[in-house]
């Protein structure tokens, strides 16, 4: 069961949560079951704050009153949270926005409050097709200008324009980057490639010392985990665990807890199946792959992941919030050690592309597509 948005004011709505569950699946689809749900419910208020053209990612900038938002077409937007004014940032590189390409993630550097450091990921043209890259630069908020941008990491190029992933997590002295399989599948099991993987880098973009395959050199030295398909969310929990959400093939979307050097199975194991109907072996004990902590059948197409760190929403601290694209849902997942339990789901009525937690503990939601709304969620 899902409830729809109920209007209460011109720019404010109240959204009522329901327990999640496994909806009906076409008879020819693989039967499956997401983790069981608890009989709980929460309400929150939704306030609209304008719209963006194919918004892809957002980040609150420490030490300022600004929210940084990327648009897939190549625009980087800066929103003054105190006034609501939105300006476009100058100095953004050209992007290849065919298919799933474009300007992707944004993240504040560890030293942003002191020097304005930011990280961006985007897709650029390449003789072998298209290539995802990560760059680091300096953002002058007052001038809305990006300078000294330098590419510090390159995804292996591939033909086509899908499954780039390119989500960023700055954590202590490391930069984690999710790298999709580029719809090639087999590179996700090849440690000579950095596709279908999560990579761990220094803040300068070099392979982090001590990575599992560091001794192999080349792209192998970047790798932290392998066997991923299209991981479009990455976040840290309060205990320091790193989680990724990723799209399965036909169903079988996953939430995974990263373990150094682990293999998550794609394309040799999945709770989904191929789009042409071909079978993929389910995860099973002893197959050598780490099974998902939670999975969705039917698919919700997780496009973002936030692990809530505030106290404003009672009982939510440490929960994962997953935004669904095809599912048009917001899902709350309780995390406990290595387990994940889906406990609530809200029908948002639109595709959810990105999530961010504000300094005051509110949750901000960026809808997908042209004119996608920027929403603020606060407790009722």
Tab-separated table of N, CA, C and O in Angstrom, residues 212-311:
chain	number	residue	atom	x	y	z
A	212	UNK	N	43.086	-3.450	-1.859
A	212	UNK	CA	43.226	-4.912	-1.972
A	212	UNK	C	44.059	-5.394	-3.153
A	212	UNK	O	44.762	-6.398	-3.043
A	213	UNK	N	43.965	-4.708	-4.291
A	213	UNK	CA	44.695	-5.136	-5.488
A	213	UNK	C	45.798	-4.141	-5.847
A	213	UNK	O	46.183	-4.015	-7.009
A	214	UNK	N	46.312	-3.435	-4.849
A	214	UNK	CA	47.312	-2.390	-5.093
A	214	UNK	C	48.539	-2.929	-5.799
A	214	UNK	O	49.140	-2.253	-6.641
A	215	UNK	N	48.935	-4.149	-5.488
A	215	UNK	CA	50.146	-4.705	-6.064
A	215	UNK	C	50.051	-5.023	-7.535
A	215	UNK	O	51.086	-5.230	-8.197
A	216	UNK	N	48.816	-5.045	-8.082
A	216	UNK	CA	48.644	-5.368	-9.500
A	216	UNK	C	48.865	-4.167	-10.407
A	216	UNK	O	48.996	-4.326	-11.621
A	217	UNK	N	48.877	-2.949	-9.843
A	217	UNK	CA	49.120	-1.754	-10.635
A	217	UNK	C	47.963	-1.410	-11.561
A	217	UNK	O	46.941	-2.097	-11.603
A	218	UNK	N	48.133	-0.348	-12.337
A	218	UNK	CA	47.115	0.079	-13.290
A	218	UNK	C	45.790	0.378	-12.600
A	218	UNK	O	45.740	0.821	-11.451
A	219	UNK	N	44.685	0.108	-13.317
A	219	UNK	CA	43.359	0.346	-12.750
A	219	UNK	C	43.103	-0.514	-11.521
A	219	UNK	O	42.315	-0.138	-10.646
A	220	UNK	N	43.762	-1.669	-11.431
A	220	UNK	CA	43.563	-2.566	-10.290
A	220	UNK	C	43.876	-1.892	-8.969
A	220	UNK	O	43.257	-2.185	-7.939
A	221	UNK	N	44.847	-1.002	-8.989
A	221	UNK	CA	45.280	-0.366	-7.744
A	221	UNK	C	44.210	0.545	-7.155
A	221	UNK	O	44.274	0.880	-5.969
A	222	UNK	N	43.211	0.947	-7.966
A	222	UNK	CA	42.125	1.805	-7.482
A	222	UNK	C	41.096	1.031	-6.666
A	222	UNK	O	40.389	1.612	-5.840
A	223	UNK	N	40.968	-0.260	-6.904
A	223	UNK	CA	39.771	-1.002	-6.510
A	223	UNK	C	39.675	-1.214	-5.005
A	223	UNK	O	40.646	-1.566	-4.339
A	224	UNK	N	38.453	-1.056	-4.487
A	224	UNK	CA	38.127	-1.383	-3.102
A	224	UNK	C	37.190	-2.590	-3.048
A	224	UNK	O	37.389	-3.511	-2.284
A	225	UNK	N	36.150	-2.587	-3.905
A	225	UNK	CA	35.252	-3.739	-4.057
A	225	UNK	C	34.903	-3.881	-5.531
A	225	UNK	O	34.994	-2.919	-6.305
A	226	UNK	N	34.468	-5.088	-5.934
A	226	UNK	CA	34.121	-5.350	-7.327
A	226	UNK	C	32.764	-6.050	-7.393
A	226	UNK	O	32.150	-6.349	-6.366
A	227	UNK	N	32.308	-6.329	-8.623
A	227	UNK	CA	31.060	-7.055	-8.813
A	227	UNK	C	29.818	-6.194	-8.684
A	227	UNK	O	28.751	-6.685	-8.319
A	228	UNK	N	29.927	-4.894	-9.032
A	228	UNK	CA	28.788	-3.978	-8.961
A	228	UNK	C	28.254	-3.697	-10.365
A	228	UNK	O	28.999	-3.747	-11.340
A	229	UNK	N	26.986	-3.337	-10.443
A	229	UNK	CA	26.362	-3.060	-11.733
A	229	UNK	C	26.278	-1.562	-12.014
A	229	UNK	O	26.991	-1.046	-12.855
A	230	UNK	N	25.407	-0.868	-11.303
A	230	UNK	CA	25.242	0.573	-11.498
A	230	UNK	C	24.974	1.215	-10.141
A	230	UNK	O	23.841	1.579	-9.819
A	231	UNK	N	26.010	1.360	-9.312
A	231	UNK	CA	25.820	1.883	-7.953
A	231	UNK	C	25.656	3.394	-7.938
A	231	UNK	O	26.619	4.144	-8.067
A	232	UNK	N	24.422	3.851	-7.746
A	232	UNK	CA	24.100	5.275	-7.829
A	232	UNK	C	23.933	5.924	-6.464
A	232	UNK	O	23.406	7.039	-6.378
A	233	UNK	N	24.344	5.252	-5.407
A	233	UNK	CA	24.313	5.856	-4.082
A	233	UNK	C	25.433	5.314	-3.229
A	233	UNK	O	25.773	4.128	-3.321
A	234	UNK	N	26.044	6.170	-2.399
A	234	UNK	CA	27.076	5.737	-1.468
A	234	UNK	C	27.014	6.652	-0.250
A	234	UNK	O	26.866	7.876	-0.389
A	235	UNK	N	27.103	6.063	0.947
A	235	UNK	CA	27.004	6.857	2.173
A	235	UNK	C	27.639	6.090	3.320
A	235	UNK	O	27.753	4.855	3.291
A	236	UNK	N	28.028	6.839	4.367
A	236	UNK	CA	28.631	6.268	5.564
A	236	UNK	C	27.599	6.214	6.682
A	236	UNK	O	26.827	7.157	6.877
A	237	UNK	N	27.589	5.113	7.450
A	237	UNK	CA	26.698	5.025	8.600
A	237	UNK	C	27.411	5.549	9.853
A	237	UNK	O	28.620	5.825	9.821
A	238	UNK	N	26.708	5.722	10.970
A	238	UNK	CA	27.330	6.300	12.169
A	238	UNK	C	28.492	5.490	12.732
A	238	UNK	O	29.329	6.035	13.457
A	239	UNK	N	28.566	4.200	12.421
A	239	UNK	CA	29.657	3.362	12.904
A	239	UNK	C	30.827	3.301	11.933
A	239	UNK	O	31.789	2.564	12.156
A	240	UNK	N	30.746	4.036	10.846
A	240	UNK	CA	31.833	4.071	9.877
A	240	UNK	C	31.697	3.086	8.739
A	240	UNK	O	32.582	3.008	7.882
A	241	UNK	N	30.620	2.300	8.696
A	241	UNK	CA	30.385	1.407	7.568
A	241	UNK	C	29.990	2.179	6.325
A	241	UNK	O	29.334	3.227	6.411
A	242	UNK	N	30.394	1.681	5.159
A	242	UNK	CA	30.071	2.328	3.891
A	242	UNK	C	29.078	1.447	3.141
A	242	UNK	O	29.315	0.252	2.933
A	243	UNK	N	27.976	2.053	2.743
A	243	UNK	CA	26.900	1.352	2.045
A	243	UNK	C	26.748	1.913	0.637
A	243	UNK	O	26.972	3.111	0.404
A	244	UNK	N	26.358	1.046	-0.299
A	244	UNK	CA	26.024	1.492	-1.647
A	244	UNK	C	24.665	0.937	-2.047
A	244	UNK	O	24.294	-0.184	-1.669
A	245	UNK	N	23.917	1.742	-2.775
A	245	UNK	CA	22.673	1.273	-3.389
A	245	UNK	C	22.927	1.171	-4.880
A	245	UNK	O	23.599	2.023	-5.457
A	246	UNK	N	22.386	0.104	-5.487
A	246	UNK	CA	22.633	-0.057	-6.917
A	246	UNK	C	21.459	-0.708	-7.626
A	246	UNK	O	20.694	-1.477	-7.040
A	247	UNK	N	21.341	-0.351	-8.882
A	247	UNK	CA	20.275	-0.897	-9.709
A	247	UNK	C	20.600	-2.311	-10.136
A	247	UNK	O	21.697	-2.585	-10.625
A	248	UNK	N	19.635	-3.196	-9.968
A	248	UNK	CA	19.762	-4.526	-10.522
A	248	UNK	C	19.420	-4.509	-12.000
A	248	UNK	O	19.177	-3.449	-12.586
A	249	UNK	N	19.386	-5.682	-12.629
A	249	UNK	CA	18.984	-5.721	-14.036
A	249	UNK	C	17.465	-5.605	-14.124
A	249	UNK	O	16.926	-4.529	-13.841
A	250	UNK	N	16.750	-6.667	-14.424
A	250	UNK	CA	15.292	-6.648	-14.367
A	250	UNK	C	14.907	-7.068	-12.961
A	250	UNK	O	14.861	-8.254	-12.638
A	251	UNK	N	14.673	-6.095	-12.110
A	251	UNK	CA	14.453	-6.279	-10.673
A	251	UNK	C	15.784	-6.619	-9.973
A	251	UNK	O	16.843	-6.587	-10.588
A	252	UNK	N	15.715	-6.903	-8.690
A	252	UNK	CA	16.916	-7.255	-7.949
A	252	UNK	C	17.778	-6.066	-7.575
A	252	UNK	O	18.999	-6.193	-7.453
A	253	UNK	N	17.179	-4.858	-7.373
A	253	UNK	CA	17.949	-3.718	-6.874
A	253	UNK	C	18.520	-4.060	-5.501
A	253	UNK	O	17.909	-4.816	-4.732
A	254	UNK	N	19.680	-3.464	-5.164
A	254	UNK	CA	20.400	-3.905	-3.974
A	254	UNK	C	20.823	-2.748	-3.079
A	254	UNK	O	21.073	-1.640	-3.541
A	255	UNK	N	20.934	-3.056	-1.786
A	255	UNK	CA	21.629	-2.226	-0.810
A	255	UNK	C	22.727	-3.089	-0.215
A	255	UNK	O	22.455	-4.168	0.324
A	256	UNK	N	23.973	-2.631	-0.346
A	256	UNK	CA	25.132	-3.446	0.048
A	256	UNK	C	26.009	-2.718	1.049
A	256	UNK	O	26.250	-1.515	0.921
A	257	UNK	N	26.509	-3.454	2.021
A	257	UNK	CA	27.523	-2.959	2.944
A	257	UNK	C	28.886	-3.353	2.385
A	257	UNK	O	29.155	-4.540	2.156
A	258	UNK	N	29.756	-2.386	2.168
A	258	UNK	CA	31.047	-2.672	1.545
A	258	UNK	C	32.008	-3.328	2.536
A	258	UNK	O	32.139	-2.893	3.675
A	259	UNK	N	32.675	-4.345	2.046
A	259	UNK	CA	33.723	-5.038	2.794
A	259	UNK	C	34.967	-5.033	1.915
A	259	UNK	O	34.911	-5.427	0.736
A	260	UNK	N	36.077	-4.594	2.448
A	260	UNK	CA	37.320	-4.473	1.680
A	260	UNK	C	37.621	-5.744	0.886
A	260	UNK	O	37.628	-6.850	1.428
A	261	UNK	N	37.815	-5.579	-0.425
A	261	UNK	CA	38.200	-6.698	-1.276
A	261	UNK	C	37.078	-7.642	-1.643
A	261	UNK	O	37.325	-8.659	-2.303
A	262	UNK	N	35.828	-7.325	-1.278
A	262	UNK	CA	34.719	-8.244	-1.528
A	262	UNK	C	34.212	-8.139	-2.958
A	262	UNK	O	34.368	-7.121	-3.636
A	263	UNK	N	33.567	-9.226	-3.384
A	263	UNK	CA	32.978	-9.340	-4.715
A	263	UNK	C	31.469	-9.478	-4.537
A	263	UNK	O	30.993	-10.408	-3.887
A	264	UNK	N	30.696	-8.554	-5.138
A	264	UNK	CA	29.244	-8.523	-4.944
A	264	UNK	C	28.464	-9.231	-6.046
A	264	UNK	O	27.236	-9.160	-6.067
A	265	UNK	N	29.187	-9.913	-6.928
A	265	UNK	CA	28.533	-10.915	-7.758
A	265	UNK	C	28.179	-10.569	-9.171
A	265	UNK	O	28.106	-11.460	-10.020
A	266	UNK	N	27.900	-9.313	-9.469
A	266	UNK	CA	27.441	-8.971	-10.816
A	266	UNK	C	28.546	-9.249	-11.850
A	266	UNK	O	29.692	-8.934	-11.606
A	267	UNK	N	28.215	-9.882	-13.021
A	267	UNK	CA	26.897	-10.343	-13.463
A	267	UNK	C	26.660	-11.839	-13.204
A	267	UNK	O	25.761	-12.421	-13.802
A	268	UNK	N	27.459	-12.441	-12.332
A	268	UNK	CA	27.359	-13.890	-12.110
A	268	UNK	C	26.335	-14.267	-11.061
A	268	UNK	O	25.950	-15.436	-10.957
A	269	UNK	N	25.881	-13.298	-10.271
A	269	UNK	CA	24.834	-13.559	-9.284
A	269	UNK	C	24.006	-12.298	-9.107
A	269	UNK	O	24.542	-11.189	-9.065
A	270	UNK	N	22.690	-12.456	-9.008
A	270	UNK	CA	21.780	-11.328	-8.846
A	270	UNK	C	20.419	-11.865	-8.435
A	270	UNK	O	20.052	-12.991	-8.798
A	271	UNK	N	19.653	-11.053	-7.704
A	271	UNK	CA	18.275	-11.437	-7.386
A	271	UNK	C	17.321	-11.005	-8.499
A	271	UNK	O	16.111	-11.196	-8.386
A	272	UNK	N	17.859	-10.435	-9.580
A	272	UNK	CA	17.060	-10.101	-10.746
A	272	UNK	C	17.355	-11.040	-11.895
A	272	UNK	O	17.974	-12.097	-11.717
A	273	UNK	N	16.943	-10.663	-13.067
A	273	UNK	CA	17.213	-11.451	-14.266
A	273	UNK	C	17.534	-10.485	-15.399
A	273	UNK	O	17.319	-9.289	-15.296
A	274	UNK	N	18.064	-11.020	-16.510
A	274	UNK	CA	18.405	-10.176	-17.642
A	274	UNK	C	17.137	-9.620	-18.305
A	274	UNK	O	16.063	-10.219	-18.239
A	275	UNK	N	17.283	-8.484	-18.982
A	275	UNK	CA	16.131	-7.855	-19.615
A	275	UNK	C	15.520	-8.733	-20.710
A	275	UNK	O	14.338	-8.617	-21.023
A	276	UNK	N	16.327	-9.593	-21.312
A	276	UNK	CA	15.782	-10.484	-22.335
A	276	UNK	C	15.122	-11.719	-21.739
A	276	UNK	O	14.703	-12.619	-22.465
A	277	UNK	N	15.012	-11.757	-20.426
A	277	UNK	CA	14.384	-12.880	-19.747
A	277	UNK	C	15.345	-13.963	-19.313
A	277	UNK	O	14.946	-14.906	-18.637
A	278	UNK	N	16.630	-13.855	-19.703
A	278	UNK	CA	17.601	-14.865	-19.325
A	278	UNK	C	17.841	-14.903	-17.826
A	278	UNK	O	17.840	-13.874	-17.154
A	279	UNK	N	18.041	-16.113	-17.315
A	279	UNK	CA	18.235	-16.283	-15.884
A	279	UNK	C	19.624	-15.835	-15.445
A	279	UNK	O	20.593	-15.894	-16.205
A	280	UNK	N	19.710	-15.377	-14.210
A	280	UNK	CA	20.965	-15.125	-13.515
A	280	UNK	C	20.875	-15.890	-12.206
A	280	UNK	O	19.859	-15.811	-11.513
A	281	UNK	N	21.884	-16.638	-11.819
A	281	UNK	CA	21.795	-17.366	-10.544
A	281	UNK	C	21.553	-16.419	-9.374
A	281	UNK	O	22.146	-15.345	-9.289
A	282	UNK	N	20.651	-16.816	-8.472
A	282	UNK	CA	20.459	-16.068	-7.236
A	282	UNK	C	21.726	-16.125	-6.395
A	282	UNK	O	22.545	-17.039	-6.518
A	283	UNK	N	21.882	-15.155	-5.513
A	283	UNK	CA	22.919	-15.264	-4.490
A	283	UNK	C	22.613	-16.481	-3.619
A	283	UNK	O	21.460	-16.731	-3.249
A	284	UNK	N	23.628	-17.235	-3.275
A	284	UNK	CA	23.433	-18.420	-2.433
A	284	UNK	C	24.683	-18.634	-1.588
A	284	UNK	O	25.779	-18.172	-1.929
A	285	UNK	N	24.514	-19.324	-0.487
A	285	UNK	CA	25.635	-19.603	0.402
A	285	UNK	C	26.740	-20.344	-0.342
A	285	UNK	O	26.474	-21.276	-1.113
A	286	UNK	N	27.972	-19.909	-0.128
A	286	UNK	CA	29.120	-20.601	-0.696
A	286	UNK	C	29.448	-20.256	-2.120
A	286	UNK	O	30.345	-20.885	-2.708
A	287	UNK	N	28.776	-19.252	-2.716
A	287	UNK	CA	29.064	-18.933	-4.118
A	287	UNK	C	30.250	-17.976	-4.269
A	287	UNK	O	30.646	-17.646	-5.378
A	288	UNK	N	30.806	-17.535	-3.149
A	288	UNK	CA	31.962	-16.656	-3.202
A	288	UNK	C	31.636	-15.180	-3.332
A	288	UNK	O	32.548	-14.353	-3.392
A	289	UNK	N	30.339	-14.848	-3.372
A	289	UNK	CA	29.909	-13.467	-3.533
A	289	UNK	C	29.188	-12.988	-2.273
A	289	UNK	O	28.540	-13.779	-1.578
A	290	UNK	N	29.277	-11.689	-2.014
A	290	UNK	CA	28.563	-11.115	-0.877
A	290	UNK	C	27.126	-10.819	-1.300
A	290	UNK	O	26.900	-10.066	-2.254
A	291	UNK	N	26.127	-11.389	-0.618
A	291	UNK	CA	24.737	-11.114	-0.988
A	291	UNK	C	24.309	-9.735	-0.503
A	291	UNK	O	24.907	-9.168	0.419
A	292	UNK	N	23.277	-9.169	-1.109
A	292	UNK	CA	22.818	-7.849	-0.667
A	292	UNK	C	22.235	-7.901	0.737
A	292	UNK	O	21.616	-8.895	1.137
A	293	UNK	N	22.424	-6.806	1.477
A	293	UNK	CA	21.814	-6.702	2.796
A	293	UNK	C	20.312	-6.493	2.674
A	293	UNK	O	19.544	-6.883	3.559
A	294	UNK	N	19.884	-5.868	1.597
A	294	UNK	CA	18.469	-5.717	1.260
A	294	UNK	C	18.357	-5.699	-0.254
A	294	UNK	O	19.293	-5.315	-0.947
A	295	UNK	N	17.216	-6.155	-0.763
A	295	UNK	CA	17.004	-6.116	-2.208
A	295	UNK	C	15.535	-5.887	-2.487
A	295	UNK	O	14.679	-6.067	-1.616
A	296	UNK	N	15.237	-5.452	-3.726
A	296	UNK	CA	13.876	-5.119	-4.103
A	296	UNK	C	13.467	-5.912	-5.337
A	296	UNK	O	14.117	-5.840	-6.385
A	297	UNK	N	12.394	-6.662	-5.197
A	297	UNK	CA	11.718	-7.318	-6.312
A	297	UNK	C	10.227	-7.068	-6.114
A	297	UNK	O	9.667	-7.538	-5.120
A	298	UNK	N	9.558	-6.292	-6.958
A	298	UNK	CA	10.037	-5.655	-8.182
A	298	UNK	C	10.959	-4.472	-7.902
A	298	UNK	O	11.106	-4.029	-6.761
A	299	UNK	N	11.560	-3.966	-8.970
A	299	UNK	CA	12.560	-2.918	-8.859
A	299	UNK	C	11.944	-1.585	-8.436
A	299	UNK	O	10.797	-1.281	-8.763
A	300	UNK	N	12.763	-0.782	-7.723
A	300	UNK	CA	12.421	0.618	-7.474
A	300	UNK	C	13.405	1.543	-8.191
A	300	UNK	O	13.197	2.745	-8.242
A	301	UNK	N	14.496	0.998	-8.718
A	301	UNK	CA	15.552	1.753	-9.401
A	301	UNK	C	16.160	2.814	-8.487
A	301	UNK	O	15.948	4.022	-8.667
A	302	UNK	N	16.938	2.392	-7.476
A	302	UNK	CA	17.495	3.352	-6.524
A	302	UNK	C	18.493	4.290	-7.184
A	302	UNK	O	19.516	3.861	-7.712
A	303	UNK	N	18.200	5.589	-7.141
A	303	UNK	CA	19.074	6.571	-7.771
A	303	UNK	C	19.887	7.371	-6.778
A	303	UNK	O	20.673	8.228	-7.183
A	304	UNK	N	19.689	7.118	-5.476
A	304	UNK	CA	20.374	7.919	-4.468
A	304	UNK	C	20.314	7.198	-3.130
A	304	UNK	O	19.473	6.324	-2.906
A	305	UNK	N	21.216	7.587	-2.241
A	305	UNK	CA	21.286	6.996	-0.901
A	305	UNK	C	21.730	8.062	0.087
A	305	UNK	O	22.691	8.787	-0.154
A	306	UNK	N	21.018	8.158	1.208
A	306	UNK	CA	21.372	9.033	2.313
A	306	UNK	C	21.252	8.231	3.594
A	306	UNK	O	20.265	7.509	3.785
A	307	UNK	N	22.242	8.308	4.460
A	307	UNK	CA	22.129	7.728	5.794
A	307	UNK	C	21.965	8.885	6.766
A	307	UNK	O	22.852	9.739	6.890
A	308	UNK	N	20.823	8.916	7.420
A	308	UNK	CA	20.442	10.068	8.220
A	308	UNK	C	21.267	10.131	9.501
A	308	UNK	O	21.389	9.155	10.236
A	309	UNK	N	21.831	11.324	9.762
A	309	UNK	CA	22.687	11.490	10.926
A	309	UNK	C	22.145	12.429	11.971
A	309	UNK	O	22.807	12.676	12.988
A	310	UNK	N	20.947	12.963	11.763
A	310	UNK	CA	20.404	13.958	12.676
A	310	UNK	C	19.446	13.371	13.694
A	310	UNK	O	19.219	12.156	13.768
A	311	UNK	N	18.854	14.270	14.487
A	311	UNK	CA	17.901	13.881	15.522
A	311	UNK	C	16.524	14.488	15.305
A	311	UNK	O	15.627	14.299	16.129
